């Protein structure tokens, strides 16, 4: 099984590179008796081992894996340890106690074989920074494991309650308040520093070593996380400690967010406004958009510093929470720190820069220039109204030349990053409406109304559930409206009738503007008919700069054989539904239904979405009590999810559960 990479350095299996100065020892090496008292794992482990995790010592790796093994229900043994001639350990392999097979015995009554050749293991090695890094992971076992039997394994006898390291906070009184955290240190090596321009992340070294907690903040974190663990068994969080054991960074996500990512994780925005605007709460939010076009929370983090290392750590923690499945597109502010971290952790995702946030900086960056208003209009014209890359670049060059802006540093940086934020370069990227591409659009924070610059961390945590509940209620109300109330169609257009049966009402309202706009396209003519692809030119009168209108021609390519239609405006990928120009061409060709490839499943109202985390990976062994428990828990959580939706369902659910309990008690009485 492939591990989730949590570090940037290349992972190399160098078994074959051992030279004469190195040798290997097989066996337990007395590891169970050598557990260091400087371990970093407290209580239960919140996640399994993954490639890239780093630890201070060999013993810490063993302790971490042994804790995980005890929780899962298997034993651990040291399969191999590699030494140099200096007797320094530089590599190790820990395996399930059922790994391999025992040597055949010639005894008259040999012991029965207890091993199964189990492949579960981790490999780790000593890095140049003198930390031990996991370089290979196999989580799957070829035998049943049970947490109930963990206490019988030899490796667990020395485990006890585990070593503990308190989180050192701003005052001695706060230290005891956070000891219940389950801690895994996911560390990154320093990548150096990069130059940042004005307005980007800035922090000195002493400000980034630990979170600046005020009186009561640690207790608020402890109380809130303890509460969530009680009501949400799949609540996930990771704590990052500095070298002194102080709380540095924090990430968390509840079950609903983790499940929502499975439905709406194709495009994710990272909101760092609290860092750039210096809020008291250094919050970073991961945001998606649901089937109604509403924002949905996919995880949160607190960062002590806005450095590459901190952002990289947070992104890796979030990716681990989401089982190593990166989004197709990730949207952030324009910031060299974020750009470096995204390139590191999400190399295959397309990285977009938030256009509205860039344009909001225009008054600050250009406001002092002579002829500012003319420059602003020229910039808007280039960014929002260019239809092709060459048109944008020509308009941009005219602006730079005409106003003498060749040496303007901020504009130079914008131009270098143009393929990540100018709409004309993003038309082939599906963005699900998350990248706003029209003038004067403003990005709203998920926590608007619950968090401002002066909100303390304690106040924010008190309001956190309110924000989530309000967002959840909006989704539920929109679900009810879409299912139970018919959408009032403004026209009898076939396209609108088709999608009214499939899409949620919020998306239909947005699509309706394109249907109405279809009738304002006053000239649709064919200009090229060679081969299967026909080129049309659709003319429309559009509003420019909010106070004047001009006619624009939009080129639309149409393939009747494949039922494909592509408009130069790119609205389908930007918003997730066809534009008025494409609809005009379909209408002119007598097409009465939108082709199926342009009916996007993420907007459908008939898709059943259950916000219950599904850990199932296969069949259920009813003879295994752990399997029975896990399966029953999953089933009952689905019942709870359905039963809470209305008063009638709640009463029916309670009645049905009472009947089940009475039936089970009767069965038990007969036994």
XYZ file of C-alpha atoms in Angstrom:
671
model
C 0.000 0.000 0.000
C 1.389 3.386 -0.914
C 1.966 5.699 2.010
C 1.022 9.354 2.108
C 4.149 11.434 1.625
C 4.637 13.934 4.402
C 8.110 15.144 3.492
C 9.836 16.675 0.528
C 13.107 14.803 0.431
C 13.365 11.824 -1.942
C 12.694 8.471 -0.377
C 15.368 5.935 -1.236
C 15.517 2.281 -0.352
C 19.226 1.730 -0.234
C 19.455 -1.875 0.873
C 21.708 -2.513 -2.050
C 23.957 0.414 -1.177
C 25.316 -1.041 2.026
C 29.085 -0.968 1.888
C 31.807 -2.646 3.877
C 31.326 -0.205 6.734
C 27.754 -1.351 7.360
C 26.190 -4.566 8.601
C 22.747 -5.884 9.469
C 21.333 -7.628 12.520
C 18.052 -9.515 12.512
C 15.850 -10.010 15.533
C 14.313 -8.042 18.378
C 17.600 -6.638 19.718
C 15.960 -6.193 23.096
C 13.978 -3.210 21.789
C 11.057 -3.745 24.151
C 13.418 -3.079 27.064
C 14.904 0.074 25.561
C 11.916 2.398 25.207
C 13.155 5.986 25.549
C 11.474 8.302 28.037
C 11.466 11.142 25.500
C 8.677 9.777 23.327
C 6.396 12.129 21.453
C 3.251 10.043 21.243
C 0.606 10.577 23.898
C -2.336 8.249 24.415
C -3.916 6.800 21.296
C -2.472 7.488 17.862
C -4.774 9.583 15.656
C -3.510 8.118 12.392
C -1.514 5.176 11.057
C 2.148 5.468 10.080
C 2.772 7.114 6.725
C 5.861 7.731 4.649
C 7.660 10.902 5.709
C 6.894 10.939 9.444
C 9.987 11.910 11.423
C 11.055 11.112 14.987
C 13.835 12.132 17.323
C 15.151 8.615 17.931
C 15.019 4.970 16.891
C 13.175 4.218 20.121
C 10.521 6.834 19.350
C 9.753 5.101 16.045
C 9.373 1.794 17.848
C 7.168 3.322 20.515
C 4.948 5.024 17.940
C 4.489 1.841 15.878
C 3.913 -0.221 19.010
C 1.187 2.191 20.164
C -0.447 1.928 16.756
C -0.122 -1.878 16.845
C -1.726 -2.117 20.268
C -4.627 0.044 19.142
C -5.136 -2.086 16.024
C -4.592 -5.416 17.763
C -1.290 -6.892 16.599
C 2.186 -7.316 18.010
C 5.452 -5.810 16.817
C 8.933 -7.200 16.426
C 12.163 -5.793 15.054
C 12.842 -7.651 11.814
C 16.099 -5.954 10.888
C 18.445 -3.292 12.182
C 21.286 -1.973 10.046
C 24.511 -0.796 11.739
C 27.627 0.930 10.543
C 31.036 -0.326 11.702
C 30.959 2.456 14.262
C 27.999 0.552 15.772
C 25.731 3.464 14.882
C 22.256 2.400 13.790
C 21.172 3.975 10.533
C 18.200 1.914 9.383
C 15.478 -0.337 10.778
C 12.488 -2.462 9.895
C 9.579 -3.172 12.270
C 7.109 -5.884 11.348
C 3.917 -7.475 12.551
C 4.705 -10.283 14.982
C 3.145 -12.677 12.455
C 5.699 -11.770 9.772
C 7.802 -14.545 8.248
C 7.762 -18.177 9.365
C 9.563 -20.017 12.124
C 12.452 -22.318 11.266
C 11.502 -25.969 11.144
C 12.185 -27.682 14.441
C 13.512 -31.227 14.815
C 11.932 -31.589 18.251
C 9.574 -34.492 18.876
C 6.728 -32.146 19.736
C 7.382 -28.885 17.839
C 5.257 -25.868 18.677
C 2.448 -25.098 16.228
C 3.128 -22.434 13.591
C 1.724 -19.063 14.694
C 3.171 -16.858 11.979
C 1.455 -16.215 8.657
C 4.103 -14.423 6.608
C 2.253 -11.171 7.289
C 3.531 -8.303 5.091
C 2.577 -5.437 7.477
C 5.667 -3.420 8.371
C 7.433 -0.061 8.363
C 10.984 0.785 7.284
C 12.781 3.847 8.591
C 16.234 5.390 8.366
C 18.453 8.030 9.895
C 18.490 11.239 7.859
C 21.154 13.926 7.570
C 19.290 16.058 10.112
C 19.788 13.229 12.664
C 16.077 12.445 12.741
C 14.549 9.088 11.881
C 12.156 9.091 8.946
C 9.673 6.416 7.865
C 10.509 5.552 4.240
C 8.212 2.607 3.510
C 4.865 1.481 4.924
C 2.667 -1.567 4.464
C -0.552 -1.448 6.523
C -2.402 -4.535 5.240
C -2.253 -7.792 7.194
C -2.948 -11.277 5.803
C -4.675 -12.363 9.009
C -7.433 -11.042 11.236
C -6.421 -8.525 13.876
C -8.373 -7.582 16.975
C -7.756 -4.753 19.415
C -9.195 -6.947 22.174
C -6.241 -9.330 21.984
C -3.554 -6.617 21.950
C -2.720 -7.050 25.651
C -1.466 -10.578 25.016
C 1.383 -9.541 22.705
C 4.880 -9.474 24.116
C 5.714 -6.097 22.572
C 2.852 -4.432 24.462
C 3.946 -5.590 27.920
C 6.570 -2.861 28.145
C 4.262 -0.195 26.787
C 2.455 0.721 29.963
C 0.743 4.063 29.777
C 3.408 5.438 27.471
C 5.767 8.307 27.865
C 4.342 11.780 28.096
C 5.570 15.177 27.093
C 3.500 18.121 28.212
C 2.889 21.014 25.871
C 4.727 24.029 27.251
C 2.498 27.056 26.944
C 2.658 30.670 27.999
C 2.097 29.979 31.676
C 2.703 27.118 34.067
C -1.007 26.897 34.858
C -1.826 26.094 31.231
C 0.561 23.139 30.895
C -1.713 20.489 32.393
C -4.685 21.535 30.317
C -3.611 19.998 27.049
C -2.111 16.669 28.049
C -4.989 14.691 26.605
C -4.010 15.574 23.047
C -3.133 12.636 20.821
C 0.082 13.851 19.264
C 1.962 12.949 16.138
C 4.820 15.174 15.101
C 4.837 15.596 11.334
C 7.978 17.604 10.733
C 9.567 19.132 7.675
C 13.119 20.086 6.964
C 13.935 23.740 6.437
C 13.582 24.782 2.836
C 15.310 28.108 3.356
C 13.594 31.422 3.015
C 12.162 33.229 0.033
C 11.804 36.914 -0.579
C 8.272 38.206 -0.126
C 6.780 41.403 -1.363
C 4.815 43.863 0.719
C 1.497 42.452 1.894
C 2.640 38.825 1.895
C 3.300 36.671 4.919
C 5.926 38.105 7.273
C 7.120 36.714 10.574
C 10.355 36.772 12.479
C 11.810 33.517 13.756
C 10.872 34.050 17.388
C 7.248 34.673 16.413
C 6.917 31.381 14.552
C 8.236 28.940 17.151
C 4.949 28.491 19.014
C 1.327 29.589 19.038
C 0.757 32.744 21.054
C -1.947 31.576 23.455
C -3.656 33.906 25.892
C -5.097 33.007 29.260
C -7.891 30.497 28.787
C -7.007 29.631 25.186
C -5.413 26.263 25.987
C -8.350 25.308 28.194
C -10.742 26.305 25.392
C -8.861 24.103 22.904
C -8.819 21.222 25.362
C -12.513 21.532 26.193
C -13.594 21.840 22.598
C -11.492 18.946 21.303
C -12.511 16.723 24.222
C -16.158 17.517 23.481
C -15.734 16.707 19.796
C -14.005 13.405 20.553
C -16.985 12.362 22.671
C -19.648 13.173 20.065
C -17.620 12.461 16.923
C -15.523 9.261 17.043
C -13.938 10.108 13.667
C -12.850 13.599 14.704
C -9.281 14.032 13.434
C -6.564 16.344 14.614
C -2.792 16.629 14.484
C -0.568 18.686 16.773
C 2.871 19.969 15.793
C 5.315 20.631 18.630
C 8.538 22.574 18.442
C 11.847 21.250 19.748
C 10.912 22.314 23.294
C 7.555 20.551 23.203
C 5.602 23.789 22.779
C 2.433 23.878 20.711
C 3.384 25.295 17.300
C 0.749 24.306 14.741
C -2.617 22.600 14.930
C -4.974 20.991 12.409
C -8.428 19.498 12.903
C -11.397 18.217 10.891
C -14.684 16.610 11.889
C -16.435 13.681 10.244
C -18.768 15.857 8.180
C -15.849 17.736 6.638
C -13.958 14.529 5.868
C -16.982 12.957 4.170
C -17.858 16.185 2.331
C -14.401 16.142 0.779
C -15.300 12.851 -0.892
C -18.237 14.556 -2.612
C -16.851 18.039 -3.212
C -13.068 17.699 -3.088
C -12.354 18.385 -6.757
C -11.740 22.109 -6.168
C -10.492 23.409 -2.801
C -9.748 26.959 -1.696
C -7.337 27.745 1.138
C -8.443 30.862 3.038
C -5.484 32.586 4.730
C -7.072 36.015 5.251
C -6.521 35.699 9.024
C -2.779 35.427 8.457
C -2.432 38.184 5.871
C -4.632 40.619 7.838
C -3.040 39.730 11.208
C -6.106 38.434 13.054
C -5.723 37.400 16.692
C -6.723 33.897 15.586
C -4.141 32.644 13.015
C -6.758 30.531 11.245
C -6.383 28.775 7.910
C -9.547 27.237 6.422
C -9.939 24.634 3.677
C -13.125 25.381 1.743
C -15.079 23.545 -0.942
C -18.435 24.173 -2.596
C -21.424 21.831 -2.291
C -24.225 20.861 -4.695
C -26.034 24.138 -3.990
C -22.978 26.262 -4.707
C -22.643 26.949 -0.965
C -19.313 26.979 0.859
C -18.502 23.843 2.831
C -15.736 23.533 5.436
C -13.117 20.834 4.782
C -10.783 21.426 7.717
C -9.100 24.127 9.811
C -5.652 24.899 11.126
C -3.872 27.309 13.439
C -0.343 28.326 12.493
C 2.234 29.909 14.775
C 3.970 31.412 11.766
C 3.278 32.053 8.112
C 6.392 30.310 6.839
C 6.922 27.735 4.107
C 7.576 25.103 6.773
C 4.332 25.862 8.641
C 2.190 25.893 5.489
C 3.821 22.697 4.241
C 3.140 20.999 7.568
C -0.510 22.097 7.490
C -1.056 20.944 3.909
C 0.456 17.546 4.693
C -1.675 17.159 7.801
C -4.809 17.998 5.797
C -3.819 15.617 2.990
C -3.239 12.829 5.524
C -6.687 13.485 7.001
C -8.178 13.122 3.526
C -6.427 9.768 3.057
C -3.822 11.108 0.677
C -6.291 12.143 -2.046
C -5.226 15.563 -3.341
C -7.729 17.929 -5.006
C -7.630 18.501 -8.751
C -7.470 22.272 -8.238
C -6.321 24.297 -5.238
C -6.954 28.044 -4.922
C -4.913 30.351 -2.676
C -3.946 33.993 -2.361
C -0.969 35.161 -4.386
C 1.889 34.576 -1.967
C 5.312 33.057 -2.585
C 5.106 31.154 0.707
C 1.834 29.463 -0.251
C 2.979 28.874 -3.810
C 6.095 27.044 -2.599
C 4.101 24.907 -0.130
C 1.438 23.995 -2.703
C 4.077 23.017 -5.268
C 5.685 20.799 -2.646
C 2.617 19.016 -1.250
C 0.217 19.098 -4.244
C 2.525 18.805 -7.279
C -0.198 17.295 -9.491
C -2.955 19.749 -8.574
C -3.487 22.864 -10.677
C -2.726 25.877 -8.493
C -4.942 28.925 -9.081
C -4.497 32.320 -7.467
C -7.584 34.083 -6.149
C -8.503 36.727 -8.745
C -10.766 38.914 -6.531
C -8.093 39.143 -3.822
C -5.539 40.223 -6.419
C -7.852 42.877 -7.837
C -8.682 44.125 -4.325
C -5.013 45.091 -3.981
C -5.106 47.370 -7.033
C -5.929 50.595 -5.116
C -3.181 49.855 -2.590
C -0.541 48.921 -5.180
C -1.397 51.380 -7.953
C -3.423 54.095 -6.229
C -0.498 56.488 -5.990
C 0.275 56.414 -9.703
C -0.465 59.284 -12.061
C -3.553 58.491 -14.189
C -4.536 55.759 -11.727
C -8.168 55.607 -12.886
C -7.139 55.091 -16.509
C -4.631 52.413 -15.479
C -7.296 50.643 -13.424
C -9.715 50.576 -16.371
C -6.985 49.312 -18.718
C -6.083 46.546 -16.247
C -9.737 45.531 -15.847
C -10.164 45.440 -19.597
C -7.127 43.177 -20.034
C -8.072 40.805 -17.194
C -11.855 40.483 -17.513
C -12.617 41.031 -21.191
C -9.807 39.265 -23.063
C -11.042 36.152 -24.828
C -7.702 34.676 -25.886
C -4.189 34.676 -24.363
C -2.702 36.660 -27.229
C -5.416 39.297 -26.776
C -4.605 39.602 -23.065
C -0.881 39.868 -23.655
C -1.299 42.535 -26.342
C -3.638 44.578 -24.100
C -1.293 44.182 -21.137
C 1.705 45.295 -23.187
C -0.193 48.345 -24.430
C -1.009 49.294 -20.830
C 2.582 48.820 -19.632
C 3.999 50.813 -22.533
C 1.413 53.616 -22.549
C 1.620 54.359 -18.819
C 5.335 53.656 -18.342
C 4.904 50.746 -15.934
C 7.746 48.549 -17.201
C 9.603 48.594 -13.862
C 6.616 48.255 -11.536
C 7.533 45.275 -9.308
C 3.992 44.205 -8.385
C 2.783 44.261 -11.997
C 5.862 42.296 -13.039
C 5.017 39.624 -10.458
C 1.391 39.520 -11.634
C 2.492 39.004 -15.202
C 4.877 36.194 -14.228
C 1.979 34.408 -12.489
C -0.613 35.249 -15.172
C -1.309 31.600 -16.063
C -2.554 31.018 -12.514
C -5.049 33.869 -12.124
C -6.031 35.515 -15.445
C -9.298 33.850 -16.605
C -8.202 33.562 -20.226
C -5.544 30.995 -19.189
C -7.886 28.937 -16.975
C -10.612 27.946 -19.421
C -9.541 24.300 -19.574
C -9.616 23.879 -15.786
C -12.892 22.860 -14.101
C -13.380 25.325 -11.220
C -16.964 24.603 -10.034
C -17.716 28.301 -9.581
C -15.084 28.708 -6.879
C -12.858 31.136 -8.794
C -14.797 34.361 -9.245
C -14.059 35.739 -12.713
C -16.281 38.813 -13.039
C -15.565 42.422 -12.013
C -16.414 43.561 -8.472
C -17.007 40.029 -7.152
C -15.910 39.653 -3.531
C -14.785 36.477 -1.776
C -16.694 35.875 1.459
C -15.007 34.028 4.302
C -16.710 30.904 5.661
C -16.574 32.444 9.151
C -17.893 35.907 8.219
C -19.925 37.177 11.162
C -18.170 34.832 13.597
C -14.553 35.954 13.327
C -12.877 39.340 12.908
C -9.463 40.823 13.653
C -10.240 41.311 17.336
C -11.917 37.957 18.073
C -9.920 35.915 20.592
C -9.266 32.209 20.133
C -11.545 31.362 23.057
C -14.375 33.445 21.571
C -13.862 31.839 18.171
C -14.050 28.298 19.544
C -17.227 29.259 21.392
C -18.744 30.403 18.075
C -17.222 27.679 15.915
C -20.104 25.230 16.289
C -22.602 28.022 15.598
C -20.920 28.727 12.267
C -20.948 25.044 11.319
C -24.557 24.601 12.376
C -25.654 27.683 10.425
C -23.882 26.388 7.330
C -25.377 22.933 7.796
C -28.855 24.408 8.231
C -28.523 26.360 4.978
C -27.658 23.133 3.178
C -30.572 21.244 4.734
C -33.049 24.013 3.864
C -31.727 24.132 0.303
C -32.067 20.325 0.076
C -35.683 20.499 1.229
C -36.486 23.327 -1.167
C -34.918 21.525 -4.115
C -36.695 18.239 -3.415
C -40.127 19.450 -2.377
C -40.817 22.738 -4.122
C -40.873 23.040 -7.884
C -38.589 25.608 -9.426
C -40.508 28.505 -10.955
C -39.303 28.464 -14.549
C -39.057 31.859 -16.207
C -39.236 30.303 -19.657
C -40.403 27.086 -21.270
C -36.979 26.390 -22.729
C -36.232 22.681 -23.175
C -32.824 23.084 -21.547
C -34.307 24.630 -18.434
C -37.031 21.990 -18.215
C -34.389 19.263 -18.462
C -32.150 20.566 -15.698
C -35.086 21.498 -13.437
C -35.596 17.746 -12.946
C -31.935 17.181 -12.047
C -30.245 20.218 -10.520
C -30.674 21.921 -7.167
C -32.626 25.177 -7.189
C -29.620 27.377 -6.405
C -27.729 26.120 -9.443
C -30.863 26.404 -11.584
C -31.179 30.081 -10.682
C -27.658 30.676 -11.939
C -28.266 28.647 -15.089
C -31.468 30.582 -15.676
C -29.461 33.758 -16.360
C -27.740 31.950 -19.228
C -31.077 30.768 -20.644
C -32.371 34.336 -20.549
C -29.112 35.564 -22.055
C -29.486 33.071 -24.897
C -32.349 35.154 -26.258
C -30.187 38.298 -26.151
C -27.633 36.735 -28.513
C -28.956 38.412 -31.654
C -26.700 36.895 -34.297
C -25.541 33.294 -34.501
C -23.881 32.490 -37.806
C -21.787 29.646 -39.157
C -18.367 30.760 -40.375
C -16.622 27.430 -40.990
C -18.096 24.049 -41.811
C -15.149 21.908 -42.817
C -14.959 18.409 -41.280
C -16.968 17.314 -38.256
C -16.327 20.497 -36.255
C -18.391 23.537 -37.246
C -17.410 27.025 -36.098
C -20.112 29.522 -35.172
C -19.837 33.184 -34.264
C -22.360 34.338 -31.657
C -22.797 38.082 -31.167
C -23.894 39.563 -27.863
C -24.085 43.026 -26.390
C -22.186 42.987 -23.095
C -21.728 45.500 -20.295
C -18.209 46.895 -19.922
C -16.976 48.764 -16.817
C -20.529 48.883 -15.474
C -21.680 51.908 -17.469
C -21.332 51.178 -21.180
C -22.253 48.366 -23.548
C -20.469 46.995 -26.580
C -20.974 44.133 -29.026
C -18.664 41.146 -28.775
C -18.365 38.088 -30.975
C -17.938 34.720 -29.234
C -16.562 31.782 -31.206
C -18.312 28.458 -30.544
C -17.085 25.087 -31.863
C -19.750 22.424 -32.406
C -19.275 18.719 -33.194
C -22.626 17.144 -34.060
C -21.204 13.599 -34.135
C -19.784 13.705 -30.620
C -22.380 16.199 -29.358
C -19.610 18.487 -28.152
C -19.867 22.257 -27.869
C -17.074 24.584 -26.776
C -17.314 28.356 -26.334
C -14.386 30.711 -26.189
C -15.848 32.379 -23.049
C -15.091 29.212 -21.018
C -18.125 29.515 -18.740
C -18.741 25.764 -18.505
C -15.432 25.088 -16.757
C -15.655 28.260 -14.713
C -19.193 27.685 -13.386
C -20.196 24.114 -14.213
C -23.027 24.821 -16.673
C -23.213 25.809 -20.343
C -23.109 29.449 -21.397
C -25.709 31.347 -23.449
C -23.493 31.203 -26.547
C -23.229 27.400 -26.492
C -26.972 27.123 -25.784
C -27.674 29.344 -28.813
C -25.702 27.021 -31.071
C -27.432 23.920 -29.687
C -30.811 25.605 -30.110
C -30.027 26.620 -33.686
C -29.120 23.002 -34.501
C -32.419 21.719 -33.141
C -30.945 20.091 -30.031
C -33.601 19.948 -27.296
C -31.532 18.474 -24.471
C -28.148 19.359 -23.085
C -25.688 16.554 -23.968
C -24.999 14.250 -20.985
C -21.326 15.216 -20.678
C -22.454 18.744 -19.758
C -24.807 17.571 -16.999
C -22.538 17.777 -13.956
C -23.238 15.202 -11.243
C -22.008 17.435 -8.401
C -25.062 19.728 -8.913
C -27.667 16.953 -8.877
C -30.378 16.955 -6.216
C -31.195 13.250 -6.561
C -27.786 12.040 -5.381
C -27.986 10.625 -1.854
C -25.205 12.081 0.277
C -24.674 10.572 3.721
C -22.245 12.398 6.006
C -21.111 9.222 7.738
C -17.482 8.191 7.366
C -17.219 4.769 5.755
C -14.166 2.813 6.844
C -15.298 -0.383 5.134
C -12.672 -2.051 2.948
C -14.326 -5.361 2.302
C -16.609 -8.048 3.708
C -17.565 -8.452 7.354
C -16.383 -11.458 9.335
C -19.341 -12.017 11.667
C -17.198 -14.302 13.827
C -14.914 -11.389 14.657
C -16.280 -9.146 17.471
C -14.314 -6.148 16.230
C -15.772 -6.485 12.723
C -19.252 -6.823 14.206
C -18.778 -3.694 16.311
C -17.412 -1.596 13.418
C -20.194 -2.655 11.065
C -22.963 -2.078 13.612
C -21.511 1.318 14.504
C -21.494 2.352 10.849
C -25.109 1.202 10.449
C -26.343 2.984 13.565
C -24.654 6.227 12.555
C -26.562 6.089 9.287
C -29.769 5.625 11.288
C -28.872 8.644 13.438
C -28.138 10.739 10.350
C -31.543 9.935 8.852
C -33.463 10.088 12.127
C -32.402 13.611 13.049
C -33.808 15.174 9.858
C -37.344 15.747 11.139
C -39.490 15.335 14.222
C -41.462 12.503 12.605
C -38.287 10.642 11.642
C -36.861 11.180 15.121
C -39.929 9.622 16.794
C -39.930 6.701 14.347
C -36.230 6.125 14.962
C -36.576 6.125 18.751
C -39.534 3.737 18.523
C -37.655 1.388 16.195
C -34.573 1.388 18.432
C -36.712 0.580 21.470
C -38.202 -2.376 19.587
C -34.741 -3.615 18.633
C -33.523 -3.399 22.240
C -36.603 -5.246 23.537
C -36.066 -7.958 20.929
C -32.385 -8.312 21.852
C -33.252 -8.510 25.556
C -35.799 -11.274 24.834
C -33.206 -13.234 22.855
C -30.677 -12.839 25.673
C -33.280 -14.080 28.191
C -33.756 -17.300 26.214
C -30.054 -18.106 26.135
